[in-house]
Short mmCIF file of C-alpha atoms in Angstrom, two decimals:
data_model
loop_
_atom_site.label_atom_id
_atom_site.label_comp_id
_atom_site.label_asym_id
_atom_site.label_seq_id
_atom_site.Cartn_x
_atom_site.Cartn_y
_atom_site.Cartn_z
CA MET A 30 28.66 119.65 72.98
CA VAL A 31 26.24 119.99 75.78
CA THR A 32 27.48 121.88 78.83
CA LYS A 33 25.73 120.59 82.09
CA LEU A 34 24.06 123.63 83.91
CA LYS A 35 23.18 123.74 87.64
CA ASN A 36 20.25 125.21 89.35
CA ASN A 37 20.31 128.85 90.38
CA LEU A 38 22.63 129.50 87.26
CA ILE A 39 22.05 133.00 85.96
CA ILE A 40 21.88 133.09 82.05
CA LYS A 41 22.11 136.58 80.50
CA ASN A 42 20.79 138.02 76.98
CA LEU A 43 18.85 134.88 76.09
CA ASN A 44 16.88 135.09 72.92
CA LEU A 45 13.38 133.47 73.32
CA LYS A 46 11.97 131.48 70.49
CA GLN A 47 8.44 130.10 69.95
CA PHE A 48 5.88 129.35 72.69
CA LEU A 49 5.46 125.80 73.83
CA ASN A 50 2.35 124.04 74.94
CA ASP A 51 3.25 124.27 78.64
CA GLY A 52 3.22 128.06 78.49
CA SER A 53 6.95 128.47 78.32
CA CYS A 54 9.27 129.83 75.68
CA GLU A 55 11.92 127.71 73.82
CA ALA A 56 15.56 128.77 74.01
CA GLU A 57 18.97 127.30 73.80
CA TYR A 58 22.07 127.85 75.64
CA LEU A 59 25.32 125.97 75.39
CA GLY A 60 23.75 123.01 73.74
CA ASN A 61 20.73 122.93 76.19
CA ARG A 62 17.17 123.18 75.46
CA LEU A 63 15.67 125.43 77.78
CA ARG A 64 12.01 126.07 78.61
CA VAL A 65 11.60 129.59 79.87
CA PHE A 66 8.72 130.58 81.98
CA GLY A 67 7.47 134.32 82.23
CA GLY A 68 8.97 135.20 78.82
CA ILE A 69 7.31 136.09 75.40
CA ALA A 70 8.45 134.94 72.02
CA GLU A 71 11.21 137.14 70.54
CA GLU A 72 11.90 138.86 73.79
CA ILE A 73 15.53 139.03 75.16
CA VAL A 74 15.83 138.23 78.89
CA ASP A 75 18.00 137.13 81.72
CA VAL A 76 16.93 134.01 83.36
CA GLU A 77 17.47 131.69 86.35
CA VAL A 78 17.61 127.94 86.01
CA VAL A 79 15.21 126.60 88.49
CA GLY A 80 14.68 122.91 87.67
CA LYS A 81 14.98 120.17 85.20
CA ASP A 82 12.41 118.08 83.37
CA VAL A 83 13.21 116.65 79.91
CA ASP A 84 14.72 120.11 79.30
CA LEU A 85 16.09 122.68 81.73
CA ILE A 86 13.52 124.92 83.38
CA CYS A 87 14.12 128.64 83.67
CA ASN A 88 12.28 131.68 85.23
CA VAL A 89 12.72 135.21 83.79
CA ILE A 90 14.42 137.54 86.22
CA ASN A 91 14.98 140.50 83.83
CA VAL A 92 13.54 141.67 80.59
CA ILE A 93 15.99 143.22 78.25
CA LYS A 94 13.88 143.66 75.15
CA SER A 95 10.22 143.62 75.86
CA SER A 96 7.29 142.52 73.82
CA LYS A 97 4.33 144.82 73.04
CA TYR A 98 2.16 142.16 74.64
CA ARG A 99 3.95 142.16 78.03
CA ILE A 100 1.87 143.60 80.94
CA LYS A 101 2.77 143.84 84.74
CA ASN A 102 1.58 140.64 86.51
CA LYS A 103 -1.09 141.09 89.41
CA CYS A 104 0.26 138.31 91.51
CA LYS A 105 3.34 138.63 93.69
CA TYR A 106 3.72 134.95 93.65
CA PHE A 107 3.84 134.70 89.91
CA LEU A 108 6.48 132.25 88.91
CA LYS A 109 7.11 131.30 92.41
CA CYS A 110 4.19 128.99 92.93
CA SER A 111 4.08 127.85 89.11
CA GLY A 112 0.32 127.91 89.03
CA CYS A 113 -0.04 130.71 86.42
CA GLN A 114 2.11 130.61 83.18
CA LEU A 115 0.69 133.60 81.14
CA GLN A 116 -0.18 136.10 83.73
CA HIS A 117 2.44 138.68 82.24
CA ILE A 118 0.63 138.73 78.81
CA ARG A 119 -2.21 140.71 77.68
CA TYR A 120 -5.46 138.77 77.75
CA GLU A 121 -6.24 139.07 73.88
CA GLU A 122 -2.89 137.62 73.23
CA GLN A 123 -3.26 134.80 75.78
CA LEU A 124 -6.27 133.71 73.78
CA GLU A 125 -4.22 133.63 70.59
CA ILE A 126 -1.48 131.82 72.11
CA LYS A 127 -3.96 129.08 73.21
CA LYS A 128 -5.44 128.89 69.84
CA GLN A 129 -1.97 128.39 68.37
CA PHE A 130 -1.46 125.58 70.98
CA VAL A 131 -4.62 123.85 69.71
CA ILE A 132 -3.63 124.35 65.92
CA LYS A 133 0.11 123.02 66.41
CA GLU A 134 -1.16 120.02 68.37
CA LEU A 135 -3.73 118.84 65.94
CA GLU A 136 -1.92 119.63 62.52
CA GLY A 137 -0.58 116.12 62.70
CA ILE A 138 -3.97 114.61 62.10
CA ASN A 139 -4.98 117.23 59.59
CA LYS A 140 -2.88 119.76 57.93
CA ASN A 141 -5.90 121.97 57.34
CA ILE A 142 -7.12 121.75 60.70
CA ALA A 143 -6.62 125.50 61.29
CA LYS A 144 -9.67 126.21 59.18
CA LYS A 145 -11.94 124.27 61.51
CA ILE A 146 -10.60 125.98 64.75
CA LYS A 147 -12.64 128.89 65.79
CA ASP A 148 -11.40 131.60 67.91
CA VAL A 149 -11.08 130.89 71.77
CA VAL A 150 -14.13 131.81 73.57
CA PRO A 151 -12.83 134.28 76.32
CA SER A 152 -13.68 134.06 80.01
CA ALA A 153 -15.92 136.81 81.46
CA LYS A 154 -13.62 136.84 84.55
CA LYS A 155 -9.87 137.11 83.91
CA TYR A 156 -9.19 136.78 87.69
CA ASN A 157 -11.04 135.45 90.70
CA TYR A 158 -12.58 132.80 88.67
CA ARG A 159 -11.84 129.46 90.45
CA ASN A 160 -14.41 128.05 92.76
CA HIS A 161 -12.20 125.29 94.04
CA ALA A 162 -8.68 125.34 95.57
CA ARG A 163 -6.70 122.61 97.24
CA PHE A 164 -3.96 123.96 99.59
CA SER A 165 -0.92 122.42 101.09
CA VAL A 166 -0.19 123.11 104.83
CA SER A 167 3.28 124.40 105.78
CA LYS A 168 5.26 122.74 108.40
CA SER A 169 7.92 125.41 108.64
CA LYS A 170 8.52 127.04 112.01
CA ASN A 171 8.49 130.42 110.37
CA TYR A 172 5.04 129.72 108.42
CA LEU A 173 3.26 127.28 110.96
CA GLY A 174 -0.24 127.38 110.28
CA ASN A 175 -0.03 128.93 106.83
CA SER A 176 -0.75 127.30 103.53
CA GLY A 177 -0.26 127.55 99.93
CA PHE A 178 0.80 125.53 96.74
CA ILE A 179 3.77 123.27 95.91
CA ASN A 180 6.02 124.71 93.19
CA ARG A 181 5.97 122.11 90.32
CA TRP A 182 9.79 122.43 89.62
CA THR A 183 11.36 122.86 93.02
CA ARG A 184 8.69 120.86 94.99
CA LYS A 185 8.92 123.74 97.61
CA LEU A 186 5.80 124.80 99.30
CA ILE A 187 5.11 128.39 98.56
CA ASN A 188 2.85 130.06 101.41
CA ILE A 189 0.32 132.54 100.12
CA GLU A 190 -1.82 135.17 101.66
CA LYS A 191 -4.39 135.20 98.61
CA CYS A 192 -4.46 133.88 94.99
CA VAL A 193 -5.58 136.18 92.43
CA ILE A 194 -7.33 133.56 90.42
CA MET A 195 -9.37 132.06 93.15
CA ASN A 196 -12.86 133.43 93.94
CA GLU A 197 -12.46 135.92 96.75
CA LYS A 198 -14.84 133.99 98.99
CA ILE A 199 -11.89 131.22 98.96
CA ASN A 200 -9.37 133.85 99.93
CA VAL A 201 -11.66 134.80 102.90
CA LYS A 202 -12.16 131.17 103.99
CA LYS A 203 -8.40 130.50 103.72
CA SER A 204 -7.63 133.47 106.06
CA GLU A 205 -10.13 132.29 108.48
CA LEU A 206 -8.41 128.85 108.87
CA VAL A 207 -4.98 130.07 109.50
CA GLY A 208 -3.89 128.68 112.83
CA HIS A 209 -6.33 125.74 112.81
CA MET A 210 -4.38 123.29 110.67
CA GLU A 211 -2.57 121.36 113.24
CA GLY A 212 -1.80 117.76 112.01
CA MET A 213 -2.93 118.48 108.47
CA SER A 214 -1.00 118.08 105.26
CA GLN A 215 -3.74 119.39 102.77
CA TYR A 216 -7.24 120.78 102.66
CA SER A 217 -9.70 121.82 99.98
CA VAL A 218 -12.14 124.81 99.74
CA ARG A 219 -15.01 124.96 97.38
CA VAL A 220 -17.48 127.90 97.22
CA SER A 221 -20.58 128.54 95.22
CA VAL A 222 -20.53 131.45 93.01
CA LYS A 223 -24.19 132.14 93.01
CA ASP A 224 -24.92 131.90 96.80
CA ASP A 225 -23.18 131.66 100.13
CA SER A 226 -22.88 127.80 100.05
CA PHE A 227 -19.41 126.38 100.51
CA LEU A 228 -17.39 123.12 101.28
CA ILE A 229 -14.30 122.57 103.37
CA GLN A 230 -12.69 119.22 103.73
CA PRO A 231 -11.42 117.74 105.80
CA LYS A 232 -12.96 118.55 108.98
CA PHE A 233 -11.31 120.78 111.37
CA ASN A 234 -11.56 119.65 114.86
CA ASP A 235 -11.98 122.96 116.53
CA LEU A 236 -14.29 124.64 113.71
CA LYS A 237 -17.89 123.88 113.26
CA PHE A 238 -18.17 125.19 109.68
CA THR A 239 -15.91 122.59 108.26
CA GLY A 240 -16.28 118.96 107.06
CA GLN A 241 -19.49 119.49 105.02
CA LYS A 242 -20.52 116.64 102.73
CA PHE A 243 -21.87 118.75 99.86
CA TYR A 244 -22.49 122.12 98.58
CA ASN A 245 -25.04 123.68 96.10
CA GLU A 246 -24.33 125.65 92.96
CA LYS A 247 -26.68 127.34 90.33
CA PHE A 248 -25.85 126.10 86.77
CA ASN A 249 -27.66 127.96 84.01
CA ASN A 250 -30.34 128.80 86.59
CA LYS A 251 -30.70 125.19 87.74
CA LYS A 252 -29.80 124.14 91.33
CA ILE A 253 -27.42 121.41 91.50
CA GLN A 254 -25.78 119.50 94.39
CA ILE A 255 -22.03 118.82 94.42
CA SER A 256 -20.41 116.48 96.82
CA SER A 257 -17.02 116.56 98.14
CA PRO A 258 -15.46 113.92 95.91
CA SER A 259 -17.34 114.79 92.85
CA PHE A 260 -15.78 116.66 90.06
CA PHE A 261 -17.19 120.09 88.88
CA GLN A 262 -15.79 122.67 86.66
CA VAL A 263 -13.90 125.50 88.67
CA ASN A 264 -14.97 128.19 86.46
CA ILE A 265 -18.85 128.23 86.72
CA GLU A 266 -19.48 131.07 84.26
CA GLN A 267 -17.44 129.53 81.50
CA ALA A 268 -18.87 126.08 82.35
CA GLU A 269 -22.31 127.62 81.50
CA LYS A 270 -21.03 129.01 78.19
CA MET A 271 -19.78 125.46 77.49
CA GLY A 272 -23.25 124.14 78.33
CA GLU A 273 -24.88 126.82 75.97
CA ILE A 274 -22.51 125.82 73.03
CA ILE A 275 -23.36 122.22 73.56
CA THR A 276 -26.89 122.92 73.59
CA GLU A 277 -26.49 124.83 70.22
CA ILE A 278 -24.41 122.13 68.63
CA CYS A 279 -26.91 119.41 69.62
CA SER A 280 -29.89 121.65 68.19
CA LEU A 281 -32.48 119.00 69.49
CA SER A 282 -35.94 118.46 68.16
CA GLY A 283 -37.33 116.39 71.07
CA LYS A 284 -36.73 113.02 69.17
CA GLU A 285 -33.16 112.39 69.90
CA ILE A 286 -31.40 109.60 71.97
CA ILE A 287 -28.29 110.90 73.76
CA LEU A 288 -25.38 109.17 75.32
CA ASP A 289 -23.82 111.18 77.98
CA ALA A 290 -20.62 109.60 78.81
CA TYR A 291 -18.50 110.70 81.84
CA SER A 292 -21.57 112.59 82.86
CA GLY A 293 -20.42 113.63 86.34
CA VAL A 294 -22.93 115.28 88.49
CA GLY A 295 -25.43 115.50 85.47
CA THR A 296 -24.91 119.02 84.25
CA PHE A 297 -25.12 118.31 80.47
CA SER A 298 -28.06 115.86 80.95
CA LEU A 299 -29.73 118.50 83.05
CA LEU A 300 -29.39 121.08 80.20
CA LEU A 301 -30.57 118.68 77.57
CA SER A 302 -33.28 116.59 79.29
CA ASN A 303 -36.17 118.96 78.31
CA GLN A 304 -35.05 118.84 74.79
CA ALA A 305 -34.28 115.21 74.22
CA LYS A 306 -36.38 112.06 74.03
CA LYS A 307 -34.02 110.11 76.10
CA ILE A 308 -30.42 110.47 77.67
CA TYR A 309 -28.30 107.60 78.90
CA ALA A 310 -25.78 109.02 81.38
CA ILE A 311 -22.68 107.07 82.36
CA GLU A 312 -20.64 107.86 85.20
CA SER A 313 -18.07 105.75 87.43
CA SER A 314 -17.72 107.98 90.38
CA TYR A 315 -20.17 106.93 93.28
CA SER A 316 -20.61 110.34 94.77
CA SER A 317 -21.26 111.99 91.18
CA ILE A 318 -24.03 109.48 90.50
CA GLU A 319 -25.62 110.19 93.92
CA ASP A 320 -25.44 113.89 93.10
CA ALA A 321 -26.85 113.22 89.60
CA LYS A 322 -29.78 111.31 91.12
CA ILE A 323 -30.69 114.45 93.08
CA ASN A 324 -29.94 116.96 90.33
CA LEU A 325 -31.96 115.02 87.83
CA ASN A 326 -34.79 113.76 90.09
CA ASN A 327 -37.45 115.50 88.11
CA PHE A 328 -36.54 114.25 84.80
CA ASN A 329 -37.81 110.58 83.99
CA ASN A 330 -36.14 110.57 80.47
CA VAL A 331 -32.60 110.33 82.03
CA GLU A 332 -31.27 106.91 82.87
CA LEU A 333 -28.07 106.85 85.07
CA ILE A 334 -25.67 103.94 84.57
CA LYS A 335 -22.76 103.57 87.06
CA GLY A 336 -19.62 102.27 85.74
CA GLU A 337 -16.35 103.02 83.68
CA VAL A 338 -17.52 103.46 80.10
CA GLU A 339 -14.94 100.76 78.80
CA ASN A 340 -16.43 98.23 81.34
CA ILE A 341 -20.14 98.55 80.12
CA THR A 342 -19.47 98.00 76.42
CA ASP A 343 -21.81 95.02 76.59
CA HIS A 344 -24.68 97.35 77.55
CA THR A 345 -27.42 97.48 74.91
CA PHE A 346 -29.99 100.28 74.40
CA LYS A 347 -33.54 99.97 73.23
CA GLU A 348 -33.17 102.76 70.84
CA ASN A 349 -30.26 103.94 68.41
CA ILE A 350 -28.05 106.75 69.78
CA ASP A 351 -28.22 109.82 67.73
CA ILE A 352 -25.67 112.04 69.69
CA ALA A 353 -22.77 110.94 71.98
CA ILE A 354 -21.41 113.36 74.35
CA LEU A 355 -17.86 112.57 75.42
CA ASP A 356 -16.36 114.44 78.39
CA PRO A 357 -13.38 112.42 79.60
CA SER A 358 -10.66 113.36 82.16
CA ARG A 359 -7.07 114.46 80.82
CA LYS A 360 -6.20 111.04 79.83
CA GLY A 361 -9.04 110.72 77.30
CA VAL A 362 -11.28 108.03 76.31
CA HIS A 363 -10.26 104.34 76.83
CA PHE A 364 -9.73 102.48 73.46
CA GLU A 365 -12.48 99.94 74.12
CA ALA A 366 -14.86 102.79 74.89
CA LEU A 367 -14.00 104.55 71.64
CA LYS A 368 -14.60 101.23 69.68
CA TRP A 369 -17.94 100.88 71.48
CA VAL A 370 -19.12 104.23 70.78
CA ILE A 371 -18.05 104.00 66.97
CA ASN A 372 -20.31 100.72 67.04
CA LEU A 373 -23.11 102.49 68.40
CA SER A 374 -22.92 104.68 65.24
CA PRO A 375 -24.28 108.01 66.36
CA SER A 376 -24.78 110.56 63.64
CA ARG A 377 -22.54 113.06 65.72
CA ILE A 378 -20.03 112.75 68.69
CA ILE A 379 -19.42 115.89 70.70
CA TYR A 380 -16.17 115.68 72.42
CA VAL A 381 -15.33 117.83 75.27
CA SER A 382 -11.50 117.95 75.63
CA CYS A 383 -9.36 119.17 78.62
CA ASN A 384 -6.16 117.81 77.01
CA VAL A 385 -5.70 118.45 73.36
CA SER A 386 -2.91 115.79 73.15
CA SER A 387 -5.33 113.17 74.57
CA PHE A 388 -7.94 114.09 72.02
CA LYS A 389 -5.50 113.81 69.16
CA ASN A 390 -4.72 110.33 70.25
CA ASP A 391 -8.43 109.61 70.38
CA MET A 392 -9.15 111.22 67.02
CA ARG A 393 -6.77 108.57 65.40
CA VAL A 394 -9.27 105.88 66.48
CA LEU A 395 -12.49 108.08 65.69
CA GLU A 396 -11.10 109.35 62.21
CA THR A 397 -12.07 105.75 60.75
CA SER A 398 -15.65 106.78 60.99
CA TYR A 399 -15.97 110.42 62.11
CA GLU A 400 -14.71 113.58 60.66
CA ILE A 401 -14.04 117.01 62.60
CA ASP A 402 -16.82 119.55 61.60
CA LYS A 403 -15.46 122.29 64.05
CA ILE A 404 -13.48 122.97 67.12
CA ILE A 405 -14.51 125.66 69.64
CA PRO A 406 -11.81 126.35 72.14
CA LEU A 407 -12.75 127.85 75.45
CA ASP A 408 -10.55 129.48 78.05
CA MET A 409 -11.71 127.93 81.21
CA PHE A 410 -8.42 128.99 82.99
CA PRO A 411 -7.34 132.51 82.27
CA GLN A 412 -3.56 133.38 83.23
CA THR A 413 -2.60 129.58 82.90
CA LYS A 414 -1.69 127.33 79.90
CA HIS A 415 -4.63 125.38 79.88
CA VAL A 416 -7.42 125.31 77.11
CA GLU A 417 -10.51 123.32 76.67
CA CYS A 418 -12.07 122.29 73.42
CA ILE A 419 -15.60 121.30 72.20
CA VAL A 420 -15.13 119.26 69.19
CA ASN A 421 -18.18 118.58 66.82
CA LEU A 422 -17.68 115.26 65.04
CA LYS A 423 -19.83 114.13 62.07
CA LYS A 424 -20.15 110.61 60.89
CA VAL A 425 -18.37 110.06 57.59
CA THR A 426 -20.85 109.04 54.85
CA SER A 427 -19.64 106.68 52.26
#
């Protein structure tokens, strides 16, 4: 029998079970399945019910039996803003937890998948790594002019002074904007890690340094332009590691033809262009394509194609594709696009996944012609549940 539980209920002496892939720990109480944030597997804790999804959502408020992996969280807003899920755990254990996330998610397609999953590549920066933040603006009389993040479960705005995973330049810009947000509901701040370039949108009427159209960044020592609507990785140092790993996996001789799908502002094409014979880069975002034109201006062997990958499946190439790089959004690759890539028959596919669940679904289509050679997880987002994976797929030979 399930007893209905209400928000703000305190549950004492709760035994925590395994980690779940959202960064919570599983628990049970009076027939209810709980997802407990701020805990560690096998701990005994007191919790408060803070919301409901499919399960009841709880936050740890007191630790009775502590794990050896527990540390003091650096942020005073931990669990309040819901942005970080693992900040209370030693970093080395965070990496192991994320590796286990990947293994558990992919065991359904291959029982022996663990042998092909490498250790998670750690981030050089554990804090202050994010170069992009989107803040919501407070309308409260007590906090008028301040800003912060919306709690995922309560939907309440948590006003913050600074965020410990944001680049310190963002925290400085945020403090400069206090009192200038009248009439706004949101704003975003992007900063370059390598120089003093930054971008703040939208334009603040009384501030001259806001409303820029783009900013500049250096990616593996190459200067690139990133416009306001364009996507770019928020952890630049780890993105550079990703580029190095992909370059190593490709191991180009100068004769290869590459398909760079979901190419963004052209970062992978930029890295590989001086080692490949030809690159076809596909991107649907107008701003990203325009950025890529500037970023790839000196490389005549890169052809930019604007459109959704699934909508250009009638496109023909003069040469056979040797390597396909797929770097989709969290929803994964469209079914028609997957079939098209399979028909192109590249010898290898390098799939960059920011959502292991989506990759698992896509792999069920790809496995008819491709097998997983290895999976390299990367920690792009320390202190959070998120993990990215570079998957090297090889064509199945009959």
